[in-house]
């Protein structure tokens, strides 16, 4: 239900959002359901959707001036809606994806790129030109791909910490029984770096660190994810702290997905499929029941006849038309009540 004077905008799901009706945002309106309602919903986060605008283009939907057919997709993190053509990458043609993370959220939550290389529906390939490439063993260090197309399969020598070089020399000395004075080859450095990382990962049990050891890229695009992709995210202590700092802890909640919301709604409807009218009638006395049934039947008949005119004429029913109907209906009701004759015995 909504107040007749309020504008309605399509929001779909909004995480941890509470109704503002009747709080301090409204001067002459008090909440009838919760008289002690908080003056401000401090947890609410508002974006352009609350003003009827969507996407980076900040246009309404449907947009009367947009002649390009395009579907809108909701970002699972920010929960804003985007045109498919404004995501930096077109959605997979098969449509075989469950959720999308927009460009801005991928930039803010850059750790997701390490997962995208393995989990995203449209795999992000390290073979693409002009992209930033994460190098084995360097962790968060990044280098750009050479212009000639050759790939670095190992860390650059000048970026290798001195303790790694010393480790390589020690290994070679042990294998050849020679002093640790010889220079370290690039392949030797890569081997030691990988072994060091694997030892670290086995101690911490962090999936993210394991993925960061592999080649992956970061692009200025949205990403598309399959069903239950969030269940593959690492939940070690360090990663959970990172999610908290980025305000994305909900990614680890299996019940905080659009699909979970939809399934819960279906279950609730199936379990509690009752007639609201019958529930209301059961709480009334006999006289009130008869009056309500009469009013309900009058409303149903008149509304049906009113809408039939629009269907016969092939015209669209507008918000103003519905308002006019209820105003006329209330006016007729008042005339009927005023014209009633009461008899006392």
GROMACS .gro file of C-alpha atoms in nm:
model
  345
    1UNK     CA    1   0.000   0.000   0.000
    2UNK     CA    2   0.112   0.356  -0.063
    3UNK     CA    3  -0.005   0.705   0.021
    4UNK     CA    4  -0.197   0.851  -0.271
    5UNK     CA    5   0.011   1.169  -0.284
    6UNK     CA    6   0.345   0.987  -0.299
    7UNK     CA    7   0.539   0.914  -0.615
    8UNK     CA    8   0.625   0.550  -0.679
    9UNK     CA    9   0.961   0.440  -0.823
   10UNK     CA   10   1.069   0.085  -0.903
   11UNK     CA   11   1.350  -0.014  -0.665
   12UNK     CA   12   1.333  -0.396  -0.656
   13UNK     CA   13   1.564  -0.528  -0.380
   14UNK     CA   14   1.740  -0.289  -0.144
   15UNK     CA   15   1.960  -0.437   0.125
   16UNK     CA   16   1.885  -0.350   0.492
   17UNK     CA   17   1.645  -0.072   0.394
   18UNK     CA   18   1.365   0.057   0.618
   19UNK     CA   19   1.055   0.257   0.524
   20UNK     CA   20   1.083   0.634   0.580
   21UNK     CA   21   0.709   0.703   0.583
   22UNK     CA   22   0.610   0.885   0.899
   23UNK     CA   23   0.960   0.970   1.024
   24UNK     CA   24   1.119   1.316   1.043
   25UNK     CA   25   1.144   1.338   0.665
   26UNK     CA   26   0.768   1.408   0.662
   27UNK     CA   27   0.647   1.718   0.846
   28UNK     CA   28   0.276   1.644   0.869
   29UNK     CA   29   0.270   1.266   0.847
   30UNK     CA   30   0.302   1.020   1.131
   31UNK     CA   31   0.337   0.643   1.102
   32UNK     CA   32   0.014   0.478   1.212
   33UNK     CA   33   0.170   0.134   1.230
   34UNK     CA   34   0.471   0.222   1.447
   35UNK     CA   35   0.403   0.537   1.656
   36UNK     CA   36   0.751   0.516   1.814
   37UNK     CA   37   0.927   0.494   1.480
   38UNK     CA   38   1.286   0.627   1.470
   39UNK     CA   39   1.319   0.979   1.334
   40UNK     CA   40   1.592   0.879   1.089
   41UNK     CA   41   1.678   0.540   0.937
   42UNK     CA   42   2.054   0.576   0.974
   43UNK     CA   43   2.122   0.249   0.794
   44UNK     CA   44   1.944   0.351   0.475
   45UNK     CA   45   2.157   0.419   0.168
   46UNK     CA   46   2.004   0.625  -0.111
   47UNK     CA   47   2.111   0.643  -0.472
   48UNK     CA   48   1.962   0.786  -0.793
   49UNK     CA   49   1.703   0.505  -0.802
   50UNK     CA   50   1.510   0.686  -0.529
   51UNK     CA   51   1.460   0.975  -0.772
   52UNK     CA   52   1.356   0.754  -1.062
   53UNK     CA   53   1.699   0.758  -1.230
   54UNK     CA   54   1.912   0.456  -1.314
   55UNK     CA   55   2.247   0.352  -1.462
   56UNK     CA   56   2.553   0.574  -1.519
   57UNK     CA   57   2.346   0.763  -1.776
   58UNK     CA   58   2.107   0.868  -1.497
   59UNK     CA   59   1.795   0.822  -1.705
   60UNK     CA   60   1.445   0.706  -1.605
   61UNK     CA   61   1.317   0.360  -1.689
   62UNK     CA   62   1.134   0.314  -1.909
   63UNK     CA   63   1.296   0.606  -2.090
   64UNK     CA   64   1.059   0.773  -2.343
   65UNK     CA   65   1.356   0.928  -2.526
   66UNK     CA   66   1.558   0.606  -2.558
   67UNK     CA   67   1.486   0.427  -2.884
   68UNK     CA   68   1.751   0.155  -2.834
   69UNK     CA   69   1.605  -0.174  -2.707
   70UNK     CA   70   1.811  -0.276  -2.406
   71UNK     CA   71   1.748  -0.465  -2.085
   72UNK     CA   72   1.857  -0.338  -1.744
   73UNK     CA   73   2.057  -0.550  -1.500
   74UNK     CA   74   2.097  -0.491  -1.126
   75UNK     CA   75   2.441  -0.487  -0.964
   76UNK     CA   76   2.442  -0.736  -0.676
   77UNK     CA   77   2.677  -0.515  -0.471
   78UNK     CA   78   2.552  -0.157  -0.515
   79UNK     CA   79   2.201  -0.264  -0.618
   80UNK     CA   80   2.172   0.004  -0.887
   81UNK     CA   81   2.036  -0.083  -1.231
   82UNK     CA   82   2.238  -0.056  -1.554
   83UNK     CA   83   2.172  -0.075  -1.926
   84UNK     CA   84   2.352  -0.371  -2.078
   85UNK     CA   85   2.535  -0.137  -2.317
   86UNK     CA   86   2.671   0.076  -2.030
   87UNK     CA   87   2.860  -0.198  -1.846
   88UNK     CA   88   3.186  -0.182  -2.038
   89UNK     CA   89   3.121  -0.538  -2.159
   90UNK     CA   90   2.807  -0.682  -2.312
   91UNK     CA   91   2.628  -0.948  -2.105
   92UNK     CA   92   2.688  -1.306  -2.224
   93UNK     CA   93   2.465  -1.376  -2.524
   94UNK     CA   94   2.342  -1.697  -2.367
   95UNK     CA   95   2.213  -1.501  -2.068
   96UNK     CA   96   2.348  -1.786  -1.856
   97UNK     CA   97   2.449  -1.581  -1.553
   98UNK     CA   98   2.288  -1.528  -1.215
   99UNK     CA   99   2.437  -1.200  -1.090
  100UNK     CA  100   2.634  -0.900  -1.214
  101UNK     CA  101   2.891  -0.674  -1.047
  102UNK     CA  102   2.917  -0.331  -1.209
  103UNK     CA  103   3.235  -0.149  -1.315
  104UNK     CA  104   3.251   0.080  -1.013
  105UNK     CA  105   3.207  -0.207  -0.768
  106UNK     CA  106   3.472  -0.417  -0.945
  107UNK     CA  107   3.712  -0.124  -0.909
  108UNK     CA  108   3.631  -0.076  -0.540
  109UNK     CA  109   3.635  -0.452  -0.468
  110UNK     CA  110   3.936  -0.527  -0.686
  111UNK     CA  111   3.997  -0.860  -0.509
  112UNK     CA  112   3.708  -0.997  -0.717
  113UNK     CA  113   3.928  -0.995  -1.029
  114UNK     CA  114   4.130  -1.284  -0.889
  115UNK     CA  115   3.805  -1.482  -0.860
  116UNK     CA  116   3.671  -1.363  -1.196
  117UNK     CA  117   3.954  -1.542  -1.377
  118UNK     CA  118   3.821  -1.872  -1.240
  119UNK     CA  119   3.450  -1.820  -1.172
  120UNK     CA  120   3.305  -1.549  -1.399
  121UNK     CA  121   3.065  -1.666  -1.672
  122UNK     CA  122   3.256  -1.468  -1.934
  123UNK     CA  123   3.608  -1.578  -1.845
  124UNK     CA  124   3.853  -1.288  -1.822
  125UNK     CA  125   4.147  -1.400  -2.032
  126UNK     CA  126   4.505  -1.297  -1.969
  127UNK     CA  127   4.561  -1.309  -2.346
  128UNK     CA  128   4.361  -0.988  -2.411
  129UNK     CA  129   4.564  -0.695  -2.540
  130UNK     CA  130   4.638  -0.381  -2.348
  131UNK     CA  131   4.530  -0.515  -2.009
  132UNK     CA  132   4.695  -0.511  -1.670
  133UNK     CA  133   4.848  -0.844  -1.579
  134UNK     CA  134   4.916  -0.983  -1.235
  135UNK     CA  135   5.248  -1.171  -1.231
  136UNK     CA  136   5.310  -1.505  -1.059
  137UNK     CA  137   5.449  -1.467  -0.711
  138UNK     CA  138   5.447  -1.089  -0.699
  139UNK     CA  139   5.116  -1.076  -0.512
  140UNK     CA  140   4.958  -0.735  -0.567
  141UNK     CA  141   5.245  -0.608  -0.785
  142UNK     CA  142   5.137  -0.545  -1.142
  143UNK     CA  143   5.315  -0.499  -1.475
  144UNK     CA  144   5.173  -0.410  -1.814
  145UNK     CA  145   5.186  -0.653  -2.101
  146UNK     CA  146   5.474  -0.588  -2.344
  147UNK     CA  147   5.376  -0.424  -2.670
  148UNK     CA  148   5.524  -0.707  -2.878
  149UNK     CA  149   5.272  -0.950  -2.730
  150UNK     CA  150   5.529  -1.159  -2.540
  151UNK     CA  151   5.416  -1.265  -2.196
  152UNK     CA  152   5.624  -1.260  -1.881
  153UNK     CA  153   5.597  -1.609  -1.739
  154UNK     CA  154   5.808  -1.519  -1.436
  155UNK     CA  155   5.881  -1.220  -1.212
  156UNK     CA  156   6.122  -0.954  -1.335
  157UNK     CA  157   6.461  -0.984  -1.167
  158UNK     CA  158   6.469  -0.624  -1.048
  159UNK     CA  159   6.135  -0.676  -0.866
  160UNK     CA  160   6.250  -0.987  -0.678
  161UNK     CA  161   6.322  -0.934  -0.307
  162UNK     CA  162   6.680  -0.998  -0.197
  163UNK     CA  163   6.575  -1.275   0.045
  164UNK     CA  164   6.433  -1.471  -0.252
  165UNK     CA  165   6.757  -1.437  -0.445
  166UNK     CA  166   6.950  -1.559  -0.142
  167UNK     CA  167   6.714  -1.855  -0.115
  168UNK     CA  168   6.782  -1.949  -0.478
  169UNK     CA  169   7.157  -1.932  -0.421
  170UNK     CA  170   7.124  -2.154  -0.114
  171UNK     CA  171   6.923  -2.413  -0.309
  172UNK     CA  172   7.175  -2.418  -0.594
  173UNK     CA  173   7.465  -2.446  -0.353
  174UNK     CA  174   7.303  -2.741  -0.180
  175UNK     CA  175   7.238  -2.916  -0.512
  176UNK     CA  176   7.586  -2.856  -0.662
  177UNK     CA  177   7.798  -2.839  -0.343
  178UNK     CA  178   7.927  -2.504  -0.469
  179UNK     CA  179   7.951  -2.169  -0.285
  180UNK     CA  180   7.645  -1.942  -0.304
  181UNK     CA  181   7.817  -1.688  -0.527
  182UNK     CA  182   7.662  -1.773  -0.864
  183UNK     CA  183   7.384  -1.552  -1.004
  184UNK     CA  184   7.022  -1.668  -0.992
  185UNK     CA  185   6.843  -1.756  -1.314
  186UNK     CA  186   6.492  -1.626  -1.382
  187UNK     CA  187   6.343  -1.979  -1.383
  188UNK     CA  188   6.507  -2.051  -1.047
  189UNK     CA  189   6.358  -1.734  -0.901
  190UNK     CA  190   6.013  -1.829  -1.027
  191UNK     CA  191   6.038  -2.177  -0.872
  192UNK     CA  192   6.139  -2.043  -0.530
  193UNK     CA  193   5.875  -1.770  -0.541
  194UNK     CA  194   5.602  -2.023  -0.618
  195UNK     CA  195   5.721  -2.261  -0.348
  196UNK     CA  196   5.730  -1.979  -0.096
  197UNK     CA  197   5.375  -1.877  -0.185
  198UNK     CA  198   5.243  -2.232  -0.164
  199UNK     CA  199   5.397  -2.269   0.180
  200UNK     CA  200   5.236  -1.943   0.290
  201UNK     CA  201   4.897  -2.044   0.152
  202UNK     CA  202   4.909  -2.383   0.322
  203UNK     CA  203   4.971  -2.207   0.652
  204UNK     CA  204   4.701  -1.940   0.615
  205UNK     CA  205   4.442  -2.143   0.421
  206UNK     CA  206   4.351  -1.834   0.216
  207UNK     CA  207   4.187  -1.907  -0.120
  208UNK     CA  208   4.238  -1.548  -0.233
  209UNK     CA  209   4.616  -1.564  -0.189
  210UNK     CA  210   4.621  -1.886  -0.387
  211UNK     CA  211   4.432  -1.720  -0.673
  212UNK     CA  212   4.651  -1.411  -0.662
  213UNK     CA  213   4.952  -1.630  -0.739
  214UNK     CA  214   4.804  -1.703  -1.081
  215UNK     CA  215   4.782  -1.480  -1.385
  216UNK     CA  216   4.475  -1.258  -1.383
  217UNK     CA  217   4.381  -0.921  -1.525
  218UNK     CA  218   4.183  -0.616  -1.422
  219UNK     CA  219   3.956  -0.443  -1.671
  220UNK     CA  220   3.729  -0.142  -1.660
  221UNK     CA  221   3.418  -0.356  -1.710
  222UNK     CA  222   3.140  -0.526  -1.523
  223UNK     CA  223   3.158  -0.900  -1.456
  224UNK     CA  224   2.891  -1.170  -1.478
  225UNK     CA  225   2.872  -1.455  -1.229
  226UNK     CA  226   2.707  -1.799  -1.213
  227UNK     CA  227   2.476  -1.941  -0.948
  228UNK     CA  228   2.628  -1.973  -0.598
  229UNK     CA  229   2.953  -1.804  -0.699
  230UNK     CA  230   2.976  -1.629  -0.361
  231UNK     CA  231   3.008  -1.964  -0.186
  232UNK     CA  232   3.355  -1.994  -0.345
  233UNK     CA  233   3.485  -1.678  -0.173
  234UNK     CA  234   3.747  -1.723   0.096
  235UNK     CA  235   3.622  -1.685   0.453
  236UNK     CA  236   3.955  -1.679   0.637
  237UNK     CA  237   4.005  -1.419   0.911
  238UNK     CA  238   4.194  -1.173   0.688
  239UNK     CA  239   3.942  -1.195   0.405
  240UNK     CA  240   3.646  -1.149   0.639
  241UNK     CA  241   3.810  -0.835   0.777
  242UNK     CA  242   3.862  -0.710   0.422
  243UNK     CA  243   3.491  -0.770   0.340
  244UNK     CA  244   3.396  -0.577   0.652
  245UNK     CA  245   3.623  -0.285   0.561
  246UNK     CA  246   3.470  -0.276   0.211
  247UNK     CA  247   3.116  -0.313   0.353
  248UNK     CA  248   3.050  -0.627   0.148
  249UNK     CA  249   3.016  -0.889   0.421
  250UNK     CA  250   2.680  -0.980   0.269
  251UNK     CA  251   2.866  -1.156  -0.012
  252UNK     CA  252   2.933  -1.442   0.229
  253UNK     CA  253   2.566  -1.472   0.329
  254UNK     CA  254   2.397  -1.745   0.123
  255UNK     CA  255   2.055  -1.597   0.205
  256UNK     CA  256   2.148  -1.249   0.078
  257UNK     CA  257   2.093  -1.306  -0.293
  258UNK     CA  258   1.814  -1.212  -0.530
  259UNK     CA  259   1.742  -1.580  -0.592
  260UNK     CA  260   1.717  -1.643  -0.216
  261UNK     CA  261   1.470  -1.356  -0.180
  262UNK     CA  262   1.258  -1.487  -0.467
  263UNK     CA  263   1.258  -1.843  -0.333
  264UNK     CA  264   1.168  -1.724   0.017
  265UNK     CA  265   0.875  -1.528  -0.122
  266UNK     CA  266   0.750  -1.836  -0.309
  267UNK     CA  267   0.774  -2.050   0.005
  268UNK     CA  268   0.596  -1.787   0.215
  269UNK     CA  269   0.316  -1.758  -0.037
  270UNK     CA  270   0.272  -2.134  -0.059
  271UNK     CA  271   0.275  -2.177   0.320
  272UNK     CA  272   0.046  -1.889   0.404
  273UNK     CA  273  -0.187  -1.872   0.105
  274UNK     CA  274  -0.491  -1.709   0.269
  275UNK     CA  275  -0.761  -1.467   0.159
  276UNK     CA  276  -0.695  -1.120   0.315
  277UNK     CA  277  -1.067  -1.042   0.295
  278UNK     CA  278  -1.161  -1.354   0.492
  279UNK     CA  279  -0.894  -1.276   0.754
  280UNK     CA  280  -1.045  -0.929   0.800
  281UNK     CA  281  -1.401  -1.061   0.814
  282UNK     CA  282  -1.318  -1.308   1.088
  283UNK     CA  283  -1.224  -1.022   1.321
  284UNK     CA  284  -1.558  -0.838   1.276
  285UNK     CA  285  -1.908  -0.876   1.413
  286UNK     CA  286  -2.199  -0.977   1.190
  287UNK     CA  287  -2.315  -0.624   1.100
  288UNK     CA  288  -1.964  -0.513   1.009
  289UNK     CA  289  -1.916  -0.825   0.799
  290UNK     CA  290  -2.226  -0.755   0.591
  291UNK     CA  291  -2.131  -0.389   0.541
  292UNK     CA  292  -1.777  -0.477   0.435
  293UNK     CA  293  -1.894  -0.743   0.189
  294UNK     CA  294  -2.138  -0.496   0.031
  295UNK     CA  295  -1.869  -0.230   0.001
  296UNK     CA  296  -1.625  -0.479  -0.145
  297UNK     CA  297  -1.873  -0.601  -0.407
  298UNK     CA  298  -1.962  -0.240  -0.502
  299UNK     CA  299  -1.595  -0.150  -0.541
  300UNK     CA  300  -1.518  -0.460  -0.746
  301UNK     CA  301  -1.815  -0.407  -0.981
  302UNK     CA  302  -1.755  -0.035  -1.038
  303UNK     CA  303  -1.379  -0.075  -1.086
  304UNK     CA  304  -1.432  -0.356  -1.336
  305UNK     CA  305  -1.677  -0.146  -1.536
  306UNK     CA  306  -1.447   0.157  -1.518
  307UNK     CA  307  -1.143  -0.033  -1.649
  308UNK     CA  308  -1.349  -0.202  -1.920
  309UNK     CA  309  -1.400   0.137  -2.087
  310UNK     CA  310  -1.025   0.176  -2.129
  311UNK     CA  311  -0.992  -0.176  -2.266
  312UNK     CA  312  -1.271  -0.117  -2.520
  313UNK     CA  313  -1.111   0.209  -2.634
  314UNK     CA  314  -0.760   0.064  -2.637
  315UNK     CA  315  -0.620   0.340  -2.415
  316UNK     CA  316  -0.367   0.321  -2.133
  317UNK     CA  317  -0.483   0.357  -1.773
  318UNK     CA  318  -0.286   0.637  -1.608
  319UNK     CA  319  -0.226   0.719  -1.244
  320UNK     CA  320  -0.461   1.017  -1.272
  321UNK     CA  321  -0.738   0.789  -1.399
  322UNK     CA  322  -0.715   0.564  -1.093
  323UNK     CA  323  -0.714   0.864  -0.860
  324UNK     CA  324  -1.024   1.001  -1.034
  325UNK     CA  325  -1.203   0.667  -0.997
  326UNK     CA  326  -1.148   0.649  -0.620
  327UNK     CA  327  -1.245   1.012  -0.572
  328UNK     CA  328  -1.574   0.949  -0.755
  329UNK     CA  329  -1.627   0.625  -0.564
  330UNK     CA  330  -1.583   0.799  -0.229
  331UNK     CA  331  -1.817   1.078  -0.339
  332UNK     CA  332  -2.088   0.825  -0.430
  333UNK     CA  333  -2.039   0.649  -0.098
  334UNK     CA  334  -2.086   0.974   0.096
  335UNK     CA  335  -2.407   1.052  -0.097
  336UNK     CA  336  -2.544   0.706  -0.019
  337UNK     CA  337  -2.466   0.742   0.352
  338UNK     CA  338  -2.611   1.093   0.372
  339UNK     CA  339  -2.931   0.980   0.202
  340UNK     CA  340  -2.996   0.686   0.435
  341UNK     CA  341  -3.304   0.686   0.661
  342UNK     CA  342  -3.272   0.547   1.010
  343UNK     CA  343  -3.564   0.407   1.208
  344UNK     CA  344  -3.575   0.360   1.583
  345UNK     CA  345  -3.813   0.128   1.760
   0.00000   0.00000   0.00000
